[in-house]
Amino acid sequence: MLFAALLFLLCFFDLASGINAHNVSQDEILRDFYSKGNNPQGHTNNWAVLVCASRYWFNYRHMANALGMYRTVKRLGIPDSNIILMLADDAACNPRNKFAGCVYANKGRHLDLYGDNIEVDYRGNEVTVENFIRVLTGRVAPSMPRSKRLLTDANSNIFVYMTGHGGNEFLKFQDNEEISAFDIADAFEQMYQKKRYNEIFFMIDTCQANTMYSKFYSPNVLATGSSVLGENSYSHENDYDIGVAVIDRYTHYVLNFLEGVNKTSQTTMQDLFNSYDVDKIGSHPGVRSDLFKRRVDEALITDFFGGVAQVQLDATDDASRRAFVPADSSLSPSDERTAIKPDLPAAPYQLIETQQPESLLRRVQTWSALCIVGFLCMICLKS
């Protein structure tokens, strides 16, 4: 009888160990799925910075360029909270606009790009070289609202689109100041040093656009532009009721290509670059990929233009979980979760350890062992 009891005890612990090992393997599978999934480069969030640097009514097409990109990234899943939209002028409300409150990108006026679901973060005189650099580098005043901040981290992919009038290594802002290729290159380097991005895709539509990325030197930056040195970028078509050109050729054909992309598309950046047609665009678009660590034909369009459904999991210990609470906080844990805190300097924090509830399996093991030991002791005493 003693031998049978010992055999039962051995089998029980062997079964319990198997169940525990199975649970561990399931945890590993889930962790691998949520942390990697189909996103091998590991980024967990996408952002877009869209800049129309031109003002005045006759630059209507530049505003339409930026709004076309805005509509596309929203359609592919990037929320307004992750988009910084900078419009140097408001063509929709210009008194010359025959279609008040609307901006169109084709002469048939099939789609209003402005509509009633648009969030402009920087408008009019707010669109300056200084503000653009501050947005990229995160060097903004503490009072700056979150909607005007680029809240990226080391896991962020950022799409930067710029349009306006430019020349050899410069782009004009508001027709009274310029940003140079060196300025943007240094801003990207600051972002890299501060771990503000995982990868950047830079696109620019202006005259001699390709010179604007010639000075980049930071890693993981992919760039493309509409025209080479000494070459102009051209408008696509005019609307005689509006009275001006409504979109540029390069942006028009890029947007046409992106219309065929959806959130689950496997279309790559190389497919986009292969779609460039010099005869249609009227200039020679360029691509710079030497700083980009991945193969361009492996980088998906949605890696920059779409939303990301990946999460970042922090390692947790089986015996305890860590929680951060303010050292001088008088709030209960439930109040801590629901309290609304302003963007103020962080208070000192202390690390506390909170014990996790003992697992049911461990309880069963413990009590079963005690019962069996007690039963064996009773047998020994009676004998």
Coordinates of C-alpha atoms in Angstrom, one line a residue:
M1 CA 0.0 0.0 0.0
L2 CA 2.9 2.3 0.8
F3 CA 4.4 1.6 -2.6
A4 CA 1.1 2.4 -4.3
A5 CA 0.8 5.7 -2.5
L6 CA 4.3 6.7 -3.5
L7 CA 3.6 5.7 -7.1
F8 CA 0.5 7.9 -7.1
L9 CA 2.4 10.8 -5.7
L10 CA 5.1 10.5 -8.4
C11 CA 2.6 10.3 -11.2
F12 CA 0.7 13.4 -9.9
F13 CA 3.8 15.6 -9.8
D14 CA 4.9 14.3 -13.2
L15 CA 1.4 15.3 -14.6
A16 CA 1.6 18.7 -12.9
S17 CA 5.0 19.4 -14.3
G18 CA 3.7 18.5 -17.8
I19 CA 0.8 20.9 -17.4
N20 CA 3.1 23.7 -16.2
A21 CA 5.5 23.1 -19.1
H22 CA 2.5 23.3 -21.5
N23 CA 1.5 26.6 -20.0
V24 CA 5.0 28.0 -20.4
S25 CA 5.1 26.9 -24.0
Q26 CA 1.7 28.6 -24.7
D27 CA 3.0 31.8 -23.0
E28 CA 6.0 31.8 -25.3
I29 CA 3.9 31.3 -28.4
L30 CA 1.6 34.2 -27.4
R31 CA 4.5 36.4 -26.6
D32 CA 6.2 35.6 -29.9
F33 CA 2.9 36.3 -31.8
Y34 CA 2.1 39.6 -30.3
S35 CA 5.7 40.9 -30.2
K36 CA 6.6 39.9 -33.8
G37 CA 3.6 38.8 -35.8
N38 CA 4.0 39.8 -39.4
N39 CA 6.1 42.8 -38.5
P40 CA 9.7 41.6 -38.6
Q41 CA 11.3 45.0 -38.2
G42 CA 9.6 45.3 -34.9
H43 CA 8.0 48.8 -35.1
T44 CA 4.8 49.3 -33.1
N45 CA 3.4 52.6 -34.3
N46 CA 3.3 54.7 -37.4
W47 CA 3.3 58.5 -37.7
A48 CA 2.9 61.0 -40.5
V49 CA 4.2 64.6 -40.8
L50 CA 2.6 66.3 -43.8
V51 CA 3.7 69.8 -44.7
C52 CA 2.4 72.3 -47.3
A53 CA 4.9 75.1 -47.1
S54 CA 3.3 77.4 -49.7
R55 CA 0.8 80.2 -49.1
Y56 CA -1.4 82.3 -51.4
W57 CA -4.3 81.2 -53.6
F58 CA -2.3 80.4 -56.7
N59 CA -0.5 77.6 -54.7
Y60 CA -3.8 75.8 -54.2
R61 CA -2.3 72.6 -55.7
H62 CA 0.3 72.4 -52.9
M63 CA -2.5 72.3 -50.3
A64 CA -4.3 69.7 -52.3
N65 CA -1.0 67.6 -52.4
A66 CA -0.8 67.6 -48.6
L67 CA -4.5 66.9 -48.1
G68 CA -4.4 64.0 -50.6
M69 CA -1.6 62.4 -48.6
Y70 CA -3.6 63.1 -45.4
R71 CA -6.6 61.3 -46.7
T72 CA -4.5 58.4 -47.9
V73 CA -2.7 57.7 -44.6
K74 CA -6.0 58.1 -42.7
R75 CA -7.7 55.6 -45.0
L76 CA -4.9 53.1 -44.5
G77 CA -5.2 53.3 -40.7
I78 CA -3.1 56.1 -39.2
P79 CA -5.3 58.0 -36.8
D80 CA -5.4 61.8 -36.5
S81 CA -3.6 61.5 -33.2
N82 CA -0.6 60.2 -35.1
I83 CA -0.7 62.8 -37.9
I84 CA 0.9 66.2 -37.8
L85 CA -0.7 68.3 -40.6
M86 CA 0.8 71.7 -41.4
L87 CA -0.9 73.9 -44.0
A88 CA 0.6 77.3 -44.6
D89 CA -2.6 78.7 -46.1
D90 CA -6.3 77.9 -46.0
A91 CA -7.5 77.6 -49.6
A92 CA -10.8 76.1 -48.5
C93 CA -11.8 79.4 -46.8
N94 CA -10.2 81.8 -49.4
P95 CA -12.7 84.3 -50.7
R96 CA -11.6 83.4 -54.3
N97 CA -12.7 79.8 -53.8
K98 CA -16.0 79.3 -55.7
F99 CA -16.6 76.1 -53.7
A100 CA -16.3 77.4 -50.2
G101 CA -15.0 75.0 -47.6
C102 CA -13.8 72.5 -50.2
V103 CA -10.5 71.5 -51.7
Y104 CA -10.4 69.3 -54.8
A105 CA -7.5 67.5 -56.5
N106 CA -9.1 66.9 -59.9
K107 CA -11.1 69.1 -62.3
G108 CA -14.1 66.8 -62.1
R109 CA -14.4 67.7 -58.4
H110 CA -15.3 64.1 -57.5
L111 CA -13.8 64.1 -54.0
D112 CA -13.6 66.9 -51.4
L113 CA -10.3 66.5 -49.6
Y114 CA -11.1 69.1 -46.9
G115 CA -14.6 68.0 -45.9
D116 CA -15.7 68.0 -42.2
N117 CA -13.3 65.4 -40.9
I118 CA -10.0 67.1 -40.9
E119 CA -7.6 68.2 -38.1
V120 CA -5.1 70.8 -39.1
D121 CA -2.4 71.0 -36.4
Y122 CA -0.4 74.0 -37.7
R123 CA -2.1 76.6 -39.8
G124 CA -1.1 79.8 -41.5
N125 CA 1.7 81.7 -39.7
E126 CA 2.3 78.7 -37.5
V127 CA 3.9 76.9 -40.4
T128 CA 7.5 78.0 -40.0
V129 CA 10.9 76.3 -40.4
E130 CA 11.4 76.6 -36.6
N131 CA 8.1 74.9 -35.8
F132 CA 8.8 72.1 -38.3
I133 CA 12.2 71.4 -36.8
R134 CA 10.8 71.5 -33.3
V135 CA 8.1 69.1 -34.2
L136 CA 10.6 66.6 -35.6
T137 CA 13.1 66.9 -32.7
G138 CA 10.5 67.2 -29.9
R139 CA 12.0 70.4 -28.6
V140 CA 8.7 72.1 -27.9
A141 CA 7.5 74.2 -25.0
P142 CA 5.9 72.3 -22.0
S143 CA 2.7 74.2 -22.7
M144 CA 2.4 72.7 -26.3
P145 CA -0.7 70.6 -26.5
R146 CA -0.3 66.9 -27.3
S147 CA -2.1 67.3 -30.6
K148 CA 0.9 69.4 -31.9
R149 CA 3.6 67.0 -30.7
L150 CA 5.3 64.2 -32.5
L151 CA 5.2 61.7 -29.7
T152 CA 7.4 59.0 -31.3
D153 CA 9.8 56.6 -29.8
A154 CA 12.4 54.1 -31.0
N155 CA 9.7 51.8 -32.3
S156 CA 8.1 54.5 -34.6
N157 CA 8.0 54.5 -38.3
I158 CA 7.6 58.1 -39.6
F159 CA 6.4 59.2 -43.0
V160 CA 7.5 62.8 -43.7
Y161 CA 5.9 64.5 -46.8
M162 CA 6.7 68.0 -47.9
T163 CA 5.4 70.1 -50.8
G164 CA 5.9 73.6 -52.0
H165 CA 8.3 75.8 -54.0
G166 CA 12.0 74.9 -53.9
G167 CA 15.3 74.8 -55.6
N168 CA 18.8 73.3 -55.2
E169 CA 18.9 72.1 -51.6
F170 CA 16.1 74.4 -50.2
L171 CA 12.4 74.6 -49.8
K172 CA 10.6 77.9 -49.3
F173 CA 8.3 78.3 -46.3
Q174 CA 5.6 81.0 -46.5
D175 CA 7.4 82.6 -49.4
N176 CA 9.7 84.5 -46.9
E177 CA 12.1 81.8 -45.4
E178 CA 13.8 78.6 -46.4
I179 CA 14.7 75.3 -45.0
S180 CA 17.8 73.7 -46.4
A181 CA 18.8 70.1 -47.0
F182 CA 21.3 70.4 -44.1
D183 CA 18.6 71.5 -41.7
I184 CA 16.5 68.4 -42.4
A185 CA 19.5 66.1 -42.3
D186 CA 20.6 67.5 -38.9
A187 CA 17.0 67.2 -37.6
F188 CA 16.9 63.6 -38.6
E189 CA 20.2 63.0 -36.8
Q190 CA 18.9 64.6 -33.6
M191 CA 15.9 62.3 -33.9
Y192 CA 18.2 59.3 -34.3
Q193 CA 20.3 60.3 -31.3
K194 CA 17.2 60.8 -29.2
K195 CA 15.7 57.5 -30.3
R196 CA 12.7 59.1 -31.8
Y197 CA 12.3 56.8 -34.8
N198 CA 12.7 53.2 -36.1
E199 CA 12.6 54.1 -39.8
I200 CA 11.8 57.3 -41.7
F201 CA 10.3 57.5 -45.2
F202 CA 10.9 61.0 -46.6
M203 CA 9.0 62.2 -49.7
I204 CA 9.1 65.6 -51.3
D205 CA 7.4 67.2 -54.3
T206 CA 9.0 70.4 -55.4
C207 CA 11.4 71.7 -58.1
Q208 CA 14.8 70.0 -57.8
A209 CA 13.4 67.9 -55.0
N210 CA 16.0 65.2 -55.0
T211 CA 18.6 67.6 -53.8
M212 CA 16.8 67.9 -50.5
Y213 CA 17.8 64.4 -49.4
S214 CA 21.3 64.5 -50.7
K215 CA 22.7 65.5 -47.3
F216 CA 21.1 62.9 -45.2
Y217 CA 23.5 60.8 -43.1
S218 CA 21.3 59.1 -40.4
P219 CA 20.6 55.4 -40.6
N220 CA 17.2 53.8 -41.5
V221 CA 16.1 56.7 -43.7
L222 CA 14.5 56.0 -47.1
A223 CA 13.9 59.0 -49.4
T224 CA 12.3 59.9 -52.7
G225 CA 11.6 63.1 -54.6
S226 CA 9.9 64.3 -57.7
S227 CA 12.8 65.8 -59.8
V228 CA 16.5 65.9 -60.1
L229 CA 18.9 68.9 -59.9
G230 CA 18.0 71.6 -62.5
E231 CA 14.6 70.1 -63.2
N232 CA 11.1 71.5 -62.4
S233 CA 8.1 69.7 -61.0
Y234 CA 4.9 70.4 -62.9
S235 CA 1.2 70.7 -62.1
H236 CA -1.1 68.0 -63.4
E237 CA -4.3 69.8 -64.5
N238 CA -6.3 73.0 -64.1
D239 CA -9.9 73.5 -63.0
Y240 CA -11.3 76.5 -64.9
D241 CA -14.0 77.0 -62.3
I242 CA -11.5 77.2 -59.5
G243 CA -9.1 79.1 -61.7
V244 CA -5.8 77.4 -60.7
A245 CA -4.0 74.1 -61.0
V246 CA -5.4 71.6 -58.5
I247 CA -2.6 69.1 -58.0
D248 CA 1.0 68.4 -59.0
R249 CA 1.8 65.5 -61.4
Y250 CA 4.2 63.6 -59.1
T251 CA 1.8 63.6 -56.2
H252 CA -1.2 62.8 -58.4
Y253 CA 0.4 59.6 -59.7
V254 CA 1.6 58.6 -56.3
L255 CA -1.9 59.0 -54.9
N256 CA -3.3 57.0 -57.8
F257 CA -1.0 54.2 -57.0
L258 CA -1.8 54.3 -53.3
E259 CA -5.5 54.0 -54.1
G260 CA -4.9 50.4 -55.0
V261 CA -3.4 49.7 -51.6
N262 CA -5.4 48.5 -48.6
K263 CA -4.6 47.9 -45.0
T264 CA -3.6 44.3 -45.6
S265 CA -1.8 44.8 -48.9
Q266 CA 1.6 43.2 -49.5
T267 CA 2.6 45.9 -51.9
T268 CA 6.2 47.1 -51.3
M269 CA 8.0 50.4 -51.6
Q270 CA 9.8 49.0 -54.6
D271 CA 6.5 48.6 -56.3
L272 CA 5.8 52.3 -55.7
F273 CA 9.1 53.3 -57.1
N274 CA 8.7 51.0 -60.1
S275 CA 5.4 52.8 -60.9
Y276 CA 7.1 56.1 -61.6
D277 CA 6.6 57.0 -65.2
V278 CA 8.9 59.8 -66.4
D279 CA 6.8 60.6 -69.5
K280 CA 3.6 61.1 -67.3
I281 CA 5.3 62.9 -64.5
G282 CA 7.4 65.2 -66.7
S283 CA 10.5 64.9 -64.5
H284 CA 12.8 62.3 -63.2
P285 CA 11.9 61.1 -59.7
G286 CA 14.7 59.8 -57.5
V287 CA 15.1 57.3 -54.7
R288 CA 17.8 57.1 -52.1
S289 CA 18.1 53.8 -50.2
D290 CA 21.7 53.5 -49.1
L291 CA 20.9 54.5 -45.6
F292 CA 18.0 52.1 -45.4
K293 CA 19.0 48.8 -43.7
R294 CA 16.2 46.7 -45.2
R295 CA 15.8 45.7 -48.8
V296 CA 13.3 48.1 -50.5
D297 CA 11.4 45.2 -52.0
E298 CA 10.8 43.8 -48.5
A299 CA 9.5 47.1 -47.0
L300 CA 5.7 47.2 -47.3
I301 CA 3.8 50.4 -48.2
T302 CA 1.8 49.9 -45.0
D303 CA 5.0 50.0 -43.0
F304 CA 4.8 53.8 -43.4
F305 CA 1.4 54.6 -44.7
G306 CA -0.8 52.3 -42.7
G307 CA -1.8 51.6 -39.1
V308 CA 0.1 49.1 -37.0
A309 CA -1.7 46.4 -35.0
Q310 CA 1.4 45.2 -33.1
V311 CA 2.1 45.6 -29.4
Q312 CA 5.2 45.7 -27.3
L313 CA 5.2 43.3 -24.4
D314 CA 7.4 43.8 -21.3
A315 CA 8.9 40.8 -19.7
T316 CA 7.2 39.9 -16.4
D317 CA 8.4 37.6 -13.6
D318 CA 6.2 34.7 -12.5
A319 CA 6.6 35.5 -8.8
S320 CA 5.9 39.2 -9.0
R321 CA 4.9 42.1 -11.2
R322 CA 6.3 45.6 -11.1
A323 CA 4.3 48.7 -10.8
F324 CA 5.3 52.4 -10.7
V325 CA 3.4 54.8 -8.5
P326 CA 4.3 58.3 -7.3
A327 CA 6.3 58.2 -4.1
D328 CA 4.2 60.8 -2.5
S329 CA 0.9 59.8 -4.0
S330 CA -2.2 59.7 -1.7
L331 CA -4.4 58.1 -4.4
S332 CA -5.6 54.6 -4.3
P333 CA -4.6 52.3 -7.2
S334 CA -8.0 52.7 -8.8
D335 CA -7.8 56.5 -8.5
E336 CA -4.3 56.3 -10.0
R337 CA -5.7 54.7 -13.1
T338 CA -8.5 57.1 -13.6
A339 CA -6.9 60.4 -12.5
I340 CA -6.3 62.9 -15.3
K341 CA -2.8 64.3 -15.1
P342 CA -1.5 67.4 -16.9
D343 CA 1.7 67.3 -18.9
L344 CA 3.9 68.4 -16.0
P345 CA 7.4 67.2 -15.0
A346 CA 7.3 63.7 -13.7
A347 CA 7.2 63.3 -9.9
P348 CA 9.8 61.0 -8.2
Y349 CA 8.8 57.4 -8.6
Q350 CA 9.5 54.4 -6.5
L351 CA 9.5 50.7 -7.6
I352 CA 7.2 48.5 -5.6
E353 CA 6.7 44.8 -5.8
T354 CA 3.2 43.3 -5.7
Q355 CA 2.7 39.6 -5.2
Q356 CA 0.7 37.8 -7.8
P357 CA -2.0 35.4 -6.6
E358 CA -0.8 31.9 -6.0
S359 CA -1.8 29.7 -9.0
L360 CA -4.5 27.1 -8.6
L361 CA -2.1 24.4 -9.8
R362 CA 0.4 25.1 -7.1
R363 CA -2.3 25.0 -4.5
V364 CA -3.5 21.6 -5.7
Q365 CA 0.1 20.3 -5.7
T366 CA 0.7 21.5 -2.1
W367 CA -2.5 20.3 -0.6
S368 CA -2.3 16.9 -2.4
A369 CA 1.2 16.4 -1.1
L370 CA 0.2 17.2 2.4
C371 CA -2.8 14.9 2.3
I372 CA -0.7 12.0 1.0
V373 CA 2.1 12.6 3.5
G374 CA -0.6 12.6 6.3
F375 CA -2.1 9.5 5.0
L376 CA 1.2 7.7 4.9
C377 CA 2.0 8.9 8.5
M378 CA -1.3 7.5 9.7
I379 CA -0.5 4.1 8.1
C380 CA 2.9 4.0 9.7
L381 CA 1.5 4.9 13.2
K382 CA -1.2 2.2 13.0
S383 CA 1.4 -0.4 11.9

